mmCIF file of C-alpha atoms in Angstrom:
data_model
loop_
_atom_site.group_PDB
_atom_site.id
_atom_site.type_symbol
_atom_site.label_atom_id
_atom_site.label_comp_id
_atom_site.label_asym_id
_atom_site.label_seq_id
_atom_site.Cartn_x
_atom_site.Cartn_y
_atom_site.Cartn_z
ATOM 1 C CA MET A 1 23.842 106.490 83.396
ATOM 2 C CA THR A 2 27.492 107.496 84.060
ATOM 3 C CA LEU A 3 28.783 110.921 84.029
ATOM 4 C CA GLN A 4 31.698 111.668 81.725
ATOM 5 C CA GLN A 5 34.675 113.366 83.446
ATOM 6 C CA PRO A 6 35.816 116.364 81.487
ATOM 7 C CA ALA A 7 39.184 115.809 79.875
ATOM 8 C CA LEU A 8 42.045 117.760 81.452
ATOM 9 C CA PRO A 9 43.960 119.959 79.133
ATOM 10 C CA ALA A 10 47.513 118.776 78.220
ATOM 11 C CA THR A 11 49.102 121.727 79.980
ATOM 12 C CA ALA A 12 47.368 120.787 83.229
ATOM 13 C CA LEU A 13 48.723 117.257 83.017
ATOM 14 C CA ALA A 14 52.261 118.431 82.154
ATOM 15 C CA ARG A 15 52.376 120.873 85.045
ATOM 16 C CA PRO A 16 52.855 118.252 87.890
ATOM 17 C CA ALA A 17 55.505 116.454 85.822
ATOM 18 C CA ARG A 18 57.377 119.733 85.390
ATOM 19 C CA ARG A 19 57.178 120.317 89.160
ATOM 20 C CA ARG A 20 58.653 116.850 89.769
ATOM 21 C CA ASP A 21 61.395 117.416 87.281
ATOM 22 C CA ARG A 22 62.229 120.782 88.789
ATOM 23 C CA GLY A 23 62.236 119.263 92.296
ATOM 24 C CA ARG A 24 64.547 116.462 91.177
ATOM 25 C CA LEU A 25 66.838 118.991 89.513
ATOM 26 C CA PHE A 26 67.093 121.111 92.746
ATOM 27 C CA GLN A 27 67.707 117.883 94.690
ATOM 28 C CA GLU A 28 70.540 116.830 92.355
ATOM 29 C CA ILE A 29 72.057 120.335 92.542
ATOM 30 C CA GLY A 30 71.880 120.261 96.291
ATOM 31 C CA MET A 31 73.714 116.895 96.400
ATOM 32 C CA LEU A 32 76.375 118.060 94.023
ATOM 33 C CA ALA A 33 76.926 121.499 95.657
ATOM 34 C CA PRO A 34 79.288 120.312 98.478
ATOM 35 C CA ALA A 35 81.541 118.427 96.045
ATOM 36 C CA VAL A 36 81.592 121.301 93.551
ATOM 37 C CA ALA A 37 82.355 123.787 96.343
ATOM 38 C CA LEU A 38 85.258 121.671 97.704
ATOM 39 C CA LEU A 39 86.652 121.156 94.156
ATOM 40 C CA THR A 40 86.410 124.854 93.456
ATOM 41 C CA ILE A 41 88.050 125.909 96.755
ATOM 42 C CA PHE A 42 90.788 123.325 96.901
ATOM 43 C CA LEU A 43 91.499 122.553 93.179
ATOM 44 C CA ILE A 44 90.231 124.993 90.655
ATOM 45 C CA VAL A 45 90.996 128.290 92.528
ATOM 46 C CA PRO A 46 94.501 127.194 93.610
ATOM 47 C CA PHE A 47 95.264 126.118 90.037
ATOM 48 C CA LEU A 48 94.076 129.378 88.526
ATOM 49 C CA LEU A 49 96.064 131.273 91.170
ATOM 50 C CA SER A 50 99.152 129.271 90.387
ATOM 51 C CA PHE A 51 98.733 129.851 86.695
ATOM 52 C CA TRP A 52 98.318 133.559 87.266
ATOM 53 C CA THR A 53 101.421 133.658 89.518
ATOM 54 C CA ALA A 54 103.367 131.701 86.947
ATOM 55 C CA MET A 55 102.815 134.585 84.505
ATOM 56 C CA THR A 56 104.516 137.074 86.846
ATOM 57 C CA ASN A 57 107.928 137.588 88.432
ATOM 58 C CA GLN A 58 106.359 137.204 91.938
ATOM 59 C CA PRO A 59 109.077 136.619 94.601
ATOM 60 C CA LEU A 60 108.580 134.743 97.788
ATOM 61 C CA VAL A 61 109.324 137.766 99.961
ATOM 62 C CA PRO A 62 107.805 141.096 98.842
ATOM 63 C CA ARG A 63 110.345 143.547 97.379
ATOM 64 C CA PRO A 64 110.245 147.294 96.801
ATOM 65 C CA THR A 65 109.997 146.709 92.992
ATOM 66 C CA PRO A 66 106.477 145.967 91.798
ATOM 67 C CA VAL A 67 105.468 142.540 90.505
ATOM 68 C CA ARG A 68 105.300 142.526 86.732
ATOM 69 C CA PHE A 69 103.346 140.458 84.237
ATOM 70 C CA ILE A 70 105.914 138.574 82.144
ATOM 71 C CA GLY A 71 103.698 136.238 80.176
ATOM 72 C CA LEU A 72 105.176 132.865 79.282
ATOM 73 C CA THR A 73 108.796 133.745 80.273
ATOM 74 C CA ASN A 74 108.865 131.411 83.228
ATOM 75 C CA PHE A 75 107.604 128.473 81.119
ATOM 76 C CA LEU A 76 110.196 129.173 78.436
ATOM 77 C CA ARG A 77 112.975 129.251 81.007
ATOM 78 C CA ILE A 78 111.838 125.958 82.442
ATOM 79 C CA PHE A 79 112.003 124.267 79.072
ATOM 80 C CA LYS A 80 115.585 125.455 78.697
ATOM 81 C CA ASP A 81 116.572 124.247 82.182
ATOM 82 C CA ASP A 82 118.516 120.989 82.039
ATOM 83 C CA LEU A 83 117.839 120.341 85.717
ATOM 84 C CA PHE A 84 114.112 120.391 85.124
ATOM 85 C CA TRP A 85 114.421 117.727 82.410
ATOM 86 C CA THR A 86 116.662 115.669 84.658
ATOM 87 C CA SER A 87 114.117 115.831 87.454
ATOM 88 C CA LEU A 88 111.319 114.889 85.049
ATOM 89 C CA TRP A 89 113.365 111.881 83.802
ATOM 90 C CA ASN A 90 114.139 110.828 87.356
ATOM 91 C CA VAL A 91 110.475 111.026 88.518
ATOM 92 C CA SER A 92 109.452 109.139 85.321
ATOM 93 C CA ARG A 93 112.033 106.452 86.118
ATOM 94 C CA PHE A 94 110.771 106.238 89.666
ATOM 95 C CA THR A 95 107.153 105.879 88.459
ATOM 96 C CA PHE A 96 108.174 103.197 85.953
ATOM 97 C CA TRP A 97 109.829 101.143 88.768
ATOM 98 C CA ILE A 98 107.384 101.795 91.601
ATOM 99 C CA LEU A 99 104.253 100.790 89.689
ATOM 100 C CA PRO A 100 105.045 97.027 89.239
ATOM 101 C CA VAL A 101 106.882 96.769 92.565
ATOM 102 C CA GLN A 102 104.363 98.443 94.772
ATOM 103 C CA CYS A 103 101.204 97.372 93.033
ATOM 104 C CA GLY A 104 102.456 93.881 92.487
ATOM 105 C CA LEU A 105 103.432 93.502 96.151
ATOM 106 C CA ALA A 106 99.987 94.933 97.250
ATOM 107 C CA PHE A 107 98.114 92.620 94.885
ATOM 108 C CA ALA A 108 100.015 89.488 95.926
ATOM 109 C CA THR A 109 99.602 90.326 99.679
ATOM 110 C CA ALA A 110 95.929 90.972 99.198
ATOM 111 C CA LEU A 111 95.427 87.610 97.436
ATOM 112 C CA LEU A 112 97.212 85.878 100.295
ATOM 113 C CA LEU A 113 95.369 87.559 103.042
ATOM 114 C CA HIS A 114 92.006 87.098 101.331
ATOM 115 C CA GLN A 115 92.353 83.353 102.026
ATOM 116 C CA LYS A 116 90.995 81.830 105.167
ATOM 117 C CA LEU A 117 94.231 81.834 107.080
ATOM 118 C CA PRO A 118 94.668 81.900 110.864
ATOM 119 C CA LEU A 119 95.372 85.352 112.266
ATOM 120 C CA ARG A 120 94.715 86.916 108.929
ATOM 121 C CA ASN A 121 93.184 90.047 110.557
ATOM 122 C CA PHE A 122 96.352 90.443 112.596
ATOM 123 C CA PHE A 123 98.506 90.145 109.478
ATOM 124 C CA ARG A 124 96.312 92.608 107.636
ATOM 125 C CA GLY A 125 96.847 95.123 110.338
ATOM 126 C CA LEU A 126 100.592 94.385 110.520
ATOM 127 C CA PHE A 127 101.080 94.763 106.724
ATOM 128 C CA PHE A 128 99.070 98.043 106.736
ATOM 129 C CA LEU A 129 101.164 99.540 109.633
ATOM 130 C CA PRO A 130 103.803 101.175 107.361
ATOM 131 C CA ALA A 131 101.128 102.986 105.452
ATOM 132 C CA ILE A 132 100.012 104.910 108.511
ATOM 133 C CA THR A 133 103.571 105.543 109.749
ATOM 134 C CA SER A 134 104.896 108.995 109.083
ATOM 135 C CA MET A 135 107.150 109.114 106.036
ATOM 136 C CA VAL A 136 109.716 111.092 108.103
ATOM 137 C CA VAL A 137 109.954 108.230 110.624
ATOM 138 C CA VAL A 138 110.166 105.722 107.802
ATOM 139 C CA CYS A 139 113.000 107.705 106.224
ATOM 140 C CA VAL A 140 114.946 107.838 109.515
ATOM 141 C CA ILE A 141 114.608 104.076 109.951
ATOM 142 C CA TRP A 142 115.571 103.266 106.326
ATOM 143 C CA GLY A 143 118.383 105.809 106.467
ATOM 144 C CA THR A 144 119.905 103.762 109.318
ATOM 145 C CA LEU A 145 119.407 100.532 107.332
ATOM 146 C CA PHE A 146 121.103 102.066 104.309
ATOM 147 C CA GLN A 147 124.207 103.351 106.111
ATOM 148 C CA TYR A 148 127.484 102.742 104.339
ATOM 149 C CA PRO A 149 129.441 100.668 104.807
ATOM 150 C CA THR A 150 128.385 99.183 108.142
ATOM 151 C CA GLY A 151 124.588 99.526 107.986
ATOM 152 C CA PRO A 152 122.349 96.585 108.847
ATOM 153 C CA LEU A 153 121.428 95.996 105.179
ATOM 154 C CA ASN A 154 125.014 95.705 104.124
ATOM 155 C CA GLN A 155 125.752 93.481 107.116
ATOM 156 C CA ILE A 156 122.944 91.045 106.095
ATOM 157 C CA ILE A 157 124.019 90.958 102.476
ATOM 158 C CA GLY A 158 127.608 90.365 103.431
ATOM 159 C CA PHE A 159 126.617 87.562 105.785
ATOM 160 C CA LEU A 160 124.312 85.843 103.269
ATOM 161 C CA SER A 161 126.955 86.139 100.468
ATOM 162 C CA GLY A 162 129.798 84.974 102.644
ATOM 163 C CA GLY A 163 131.564 88.357 102.100
ATOM 164 C CA ARG A 164 131.569 87.997 98.305
ATOM 165 C CA ILE A 165 129.363 91.071 97.814
ATOM 166 C CA GLN A 166 131.008 94.326 98.929
ATOM 167 C CA PRO A 167 129.060 96.905 100.868
ATOM 168 C CA ILE A 168 126.840 99.073 98.706
ATOM 169 C CA ASP A 169 126.609 102.834 99.123
ATOM 170 C CA TRP A 170 122.831 102.797 98.788
ATOM 171 C CA LEU A 171 122.258 106.582 99.022
ATOM 172 C CA GLY A 172 125.659 107.794 97.892
ATOM 173 C CA ASP A 173 126.031 105.923 94.665
ATOM 174 C CA PRO A 174 124.121 107.437 91.624
ATOM 175 C CA ASN A 175 123.464 103.991 90.311
ATOM 176 C CA TRP A 176 121.781 102.794 93.544
ATOM 177 C CA ALA A 177 120.223 105.989 95.076
ATOM 178 C CA MET A 178 116.967 105.916 93.047
ATOM 179 C CA PHE A 179 116.587 102.146 93.530
ATOM 180 C CA SER A 180 116.880 102.692 97.341
ATOM 181 C CA ILE A 181 114.151 105.368 97.165
ATOM 182 C CA VAL A 182 111.942 102.936 95.236
ATOM 183 C CA LEU A 183 112.511 100.183 97.761
ATOM 184 C CA LEU A 184 111.706 102.436 100.711
ATOM 185 C CA SER A 185 108.664 103.939 99.025
ATOM 186 C CA ALA A 186 107.173 100.641 97.961
ATOM 187 C CA TRP A 187 107.529 99.240 101.474
ATOM 188 C CA GLN A 188 105.909 102.270 103.116
ATOM 189 C CA ALA A 189 102.932 102.675 100.779
ATOM 190 C CA TYR A 190 101.919 99.253 99.539
ATOM 191 C CA GLY A 191 99.576 98.689 102.491
ATOM 192 C CA PHE A 192 97.168 101.280 101.069
ATOM 193 C CA GLN A 193 96.913 99.538 97.749
ATOM 194 C CA MET A 194 96.625 96.206 99.571
ATOM 195 C CA ILE A 195 93.544 97.446 101.433
ATOM 196 C CA VAL A 196 92.008 98.638 98.191
ATOM 197 C CA TYR A 197 92.617 95.237 96.569
ATOM 198 C CA LEU A 198 91.163 93.427 99.602
ATOM 199 C CA ALA A 199 87.958 95.565 99.263
ATOM 200 C CA GLY A 200 87.846 94.680 95.580
ATOM 201 C CA LEU A 201 88.288 90.918 96.302
ATOM 202 C CA GLN A 202 85.509 90.970 98.818
ATOM 203 C CA GLY A 203 83.188 92.608 96.316
ATOM 204 C CA ILE A 204 83.353 89.623 93.943
ATOM 205 C CA PRO A 205 80.370 87.383 94.598
ATOM 206 C CA ASP A 206 81.109 83.817 95.815
ATOM 207 C CA GLU A 207 78.467 82.488 93.383
ATOM 208 C CA LEU A 208 80.867 83.165 90.507
ATOM 209 C CA TYR A 209 83.546 81.029 92.076
ATOM 210 C CA ASP A 210 81.017 78.291 92.782
ATOM 211 C CA ALA A 211 79.819 78.362 89.185
ATOM 212 C CA ALA A 212 83.358 78.144 87.973
ATOM 213 C CA ARG A 213 84.064 75.125 90.133
ATOM 214 C CA ILE A 214 80.880 73.351 88.860
ATOM 215 C CA ASP A 215 82.198 73.969 85.359
ATOM 216 C CA GLY A 216 85.467 72.285 86.222
ATOM 217 C CA ALA A 217 87.701 75.419 86.376
ATOM 218 C CA ASN A 218 90.955 74.954 88.242
ATOM 219 C CA ALA A 219 92.459 77.486 90.597
ATOM 220 C CA PHE A 220 94.343 79.407 87.882
ATOM 221 C CA GLN A 221 91.274 79.496 85.599
ATOM 222 C CA ARG A 222 89.137 80.872 88.421
ATOM 223 C CA PHE A 223 91.812 83.471 89.131
ATOM 224 C CA TRP A 224 92.084 84.520 85.443
ATOM 225 C CA HIS A 225 88.448 84.428 84.414
ATOM 226 C CA VAL A 226 86.775 85.441 87.705
ATOM 227 C CA THR A 227 89.158 87.349 89.932
ATOM 228 C CA MET A 228 90.923 89.471 87.326
ATOM 229 C CA PRO A 229 87.775 90.733 85.511
ATOM 230 C CA GLY A 230 86.142 91.311 88.928
ATOM 231 C CA LEU A 231 89.077 93.553 89.914
ATOM 232 C CA ARG A 232 89.119 95.561 86.697
ATOM 233 C CA PRO A 233 87.907 98.846 88.265
ATOM 234 C CA THR A 234 90.300 98.223 91.209
ATOM 235 C CA HIS A 235 93.298 97.882 88.905
ATOM 236 C CA VAL A 236 92.406 101.162 87.147
ATOM 237 C CA PHE A 237 92.052 102.967 90.465
ATOM 238 C CA VAL A 238 95.209 101.616 91.980
ATOM 239 C CA LEU A 239 97.387 102.281 88.898
ATOM 240 C CA VAL A 240 96.135 105.868 88.471
ATOM 241 C CA ILE A 241 96.419 106.682 92.220
ATOM 242 C CA THR A 242 99.881 105.210 92.364
ATOM 243 C CA THR A 243 101.069 107.104 89.340
ATOM 244 C CA ILE A 244 99.826 110.370 90.781
ATOM 245 C CA GLN A 245 101.459 109.661 94.099
ATOM 246 C CA ALA A 246 104.753 108.675 92.349
ATOM 247 C CA PHE A 247 104.921 112.042 90.522
ATOM 248 C CA LYS A 248 104.544 113.834 93.874
ATOM 249 C CA LEU A 249 107.759 112.236 95.265
ATOM 250 C CA TYR A 250 109.397 114.665 97.639
ATOM 251 C CA THR A 251 109.742 113.739 101.332
ATOM 252 C CA GLN A 252 112.030 110.757 100.817
ATOM 253 C CA VAL A 253 114.324 112.856 98.532
ATOM 254 C CA ALA A 254 114.326 115.903 100.872
ATOM 255 C CA ILE A 255 115.291 113.843 103.905
ATOM 256 C CA LEU A 256 117.659 111.233 102.496
ATOM 257 C CA THR A 257 119.458 112.576 99.430
ATOM 258 C CA GLN A 258 118.531 116.234 98.795
ATOM 259 C CA GLY A 259 118.316 115.341 95.193
ATOM 260 C CA GLY A 260 121.815 113.894 94.976
ATOM 261 C CA PRO A 261 124.196 112.333 94.286
ATOM 262 C CA LYS A 262 124.824 114.156 91.012
ATOM 263 C CA SER A 263 121.073 114.991 90.701
ATOM 264 C CA SER A 264 120.260 111.297 90.294
ATOM 265 C CA THR A 265 117.326 111.579 92.678
ATOM 266 C CA GLU A 266 116.237 115.106 91.869
ATOM 267 C CA THR A 267 112.452 115.173 91.304
ATOM 268 C CA VAL A 268 110.051 117.765 89.909
ATOM 269 C CA VAL A 269 108.473 118.526 93.271
ATOM 270 C CA HIS A 270 111.836 118.869 95.009
ATOM 271 C CA TYR A 271 113.052 121.083 92.144
ATOM 272 C CA MET A 272 109.883 123.148 92.521
ATOM 273 C CA VAL A 273 110.263 123.585 96.260
ATOM 274 C CA ARG A 274 113.947 124.550 95.959
ATOM 275 C CA ALA A 275 112.994 127.160 93.338
ATOM 276 C CA GLY A 276 110.171 128.552 95.462
ATOM 277 C CA PHE A 277 111.706 128.587 98.975
ATOM 278 C CA GLU A 278 115.435 128.450 98.590
ATOM 279 C CA GLU A 279 115.820 130.668 95.515
ATOM 280 C CA GLN A 280 112.552 132.577 96.429
ATOM 281 C CA LYS A 281 111.314 132.548 92.803
ATOM 282 C CA LEU A 282 107.603 132.030 93.486
ATOM 283 C CA GLY A 283 106.451 132.756 89.961
ATOM 284 C CA TYR A 284 109.010 130.257 88.525
ATOM 285 C CA ALA A 285 107.957 127.563 91.040
ATOM 286 C CA SER A 286 104.282 128.171 90.199
ATOM 287 C CA ALA A 287 105.136 127.582 86.522
ATOM 288 C CA VAL A 288 106.743 124.277 87.476
ATOM 289 C CA SER A 289 103.647 123.287 89.450
ATOM 290 C CA VAL A 290 101.377 124.080 86.500
ATOM 291 C CA ILE A 291 103.492 121.993 84.155
ATOM 292 C CA LEU A 292 103.499 119.082 86.675
ATOM 293 C CA PHE A 293 99.765 119.271 86.995
ATOM 294 C CA VAL A 294 99.227 119.158 83.275
ATOM 295 C CA ILE A 295 101.728 116.222 82.878
ATOM 296 C CA VAL A 296 100.049 114.126 85.630
ATOM 297 C CA LEU A 297 96.584 114.916 84.199
ATOM 298 C CA ILE A 298 97.562 113.777 80.712
ATOM 299 C CA ILE A 299 99.265 110.575 81.967
ATOM 300 C CA ALA A 300 96.289 109.703 84.213
ATOM 301 C CA LEU A 301 93.835 110.214 81.294
ATOM 302 C CA VAL A 302 95.961 108.279 78.792
ATOM 303 C CA GLN A 303 96.527 105.501 81.338
ATOM 304 C CA ARG A 304 92.782 105.226 82.044
ATOM 305 C CA GLN A 305 91.915 105.017 78.373
ATOM 306 C CA LEU A 306 94.693 102.434 77.657
ATOM 307 C CA LEU A 307 93.490 100.217 80.555
ATOM 308 C CA ARG A 308 89.958 100.367 79.287
ATOM 309 C CA ARG A 309 90.979 99.626 75.682
ATOM 310 C CA PHE A 310 93.025 96.554 76.732
ATOM 311 C CA ASP A 311 90.170 95.442 78.904
ATOM 312 C CA VAL A 312 92.278 95.338 82.108
#
């Protein structure tokens, strides 16, 4: 004869499950807390302070007159400022040029250095070296190369062309100044994207390439049907990061051209810094920073959705 165990009520069975769910919830909150705290301190709070400052006539240096709330006046003044639209056009032009040059160079270099070549670790370090070099140092070096008319770059071009190409005023000609900034920036920063692409290539399983070879795929077919799909998240990350970095263009312009000649290299960040520190209009500069944040956010979101839609 066996004794029947009394059936536990449903509430008693559900209690341990609720405890586990509650414990898992606290664990997830604990894991998210550092990231949320950092985002709040370094992103959300500064943005809210900038937005509030943009609604005032706050100067850089305190004045006897009190700071007043002026609403959207700073934003309306920015939209009527031709120099702001020029700087936005210039930085858009820079982004349009830097994306294929820098990302393409990084992708091609990563594909080359992913092969089993001799001294490939040495070349990986060599190509990554500009990325860890200070932009100020890079600008000084390239400023020497760009010197007009007797700089090394003009000397090399003159020698290779047999003197048929006249020296180019790389930084003093409005038609060449932005191109020179693009060239310098792509050389300095492509090493970072190269490392990201190398990490993405190493994450593609070798079994996929072996299966493609067994199926008779040639090198181009393996690249197109295995490598490119395997790098899809890497492409999205690299393009979004490069776009954001491009819109933050400042150091090269501040050191080499100061926004000239004829405002051909003026950028939004350089325009914002000049408004804030040289003209001491902190509220106006904060309004520019808010607009720049919104523009970059919109572009990054649209870019991400387009890349997903076109299955890149």
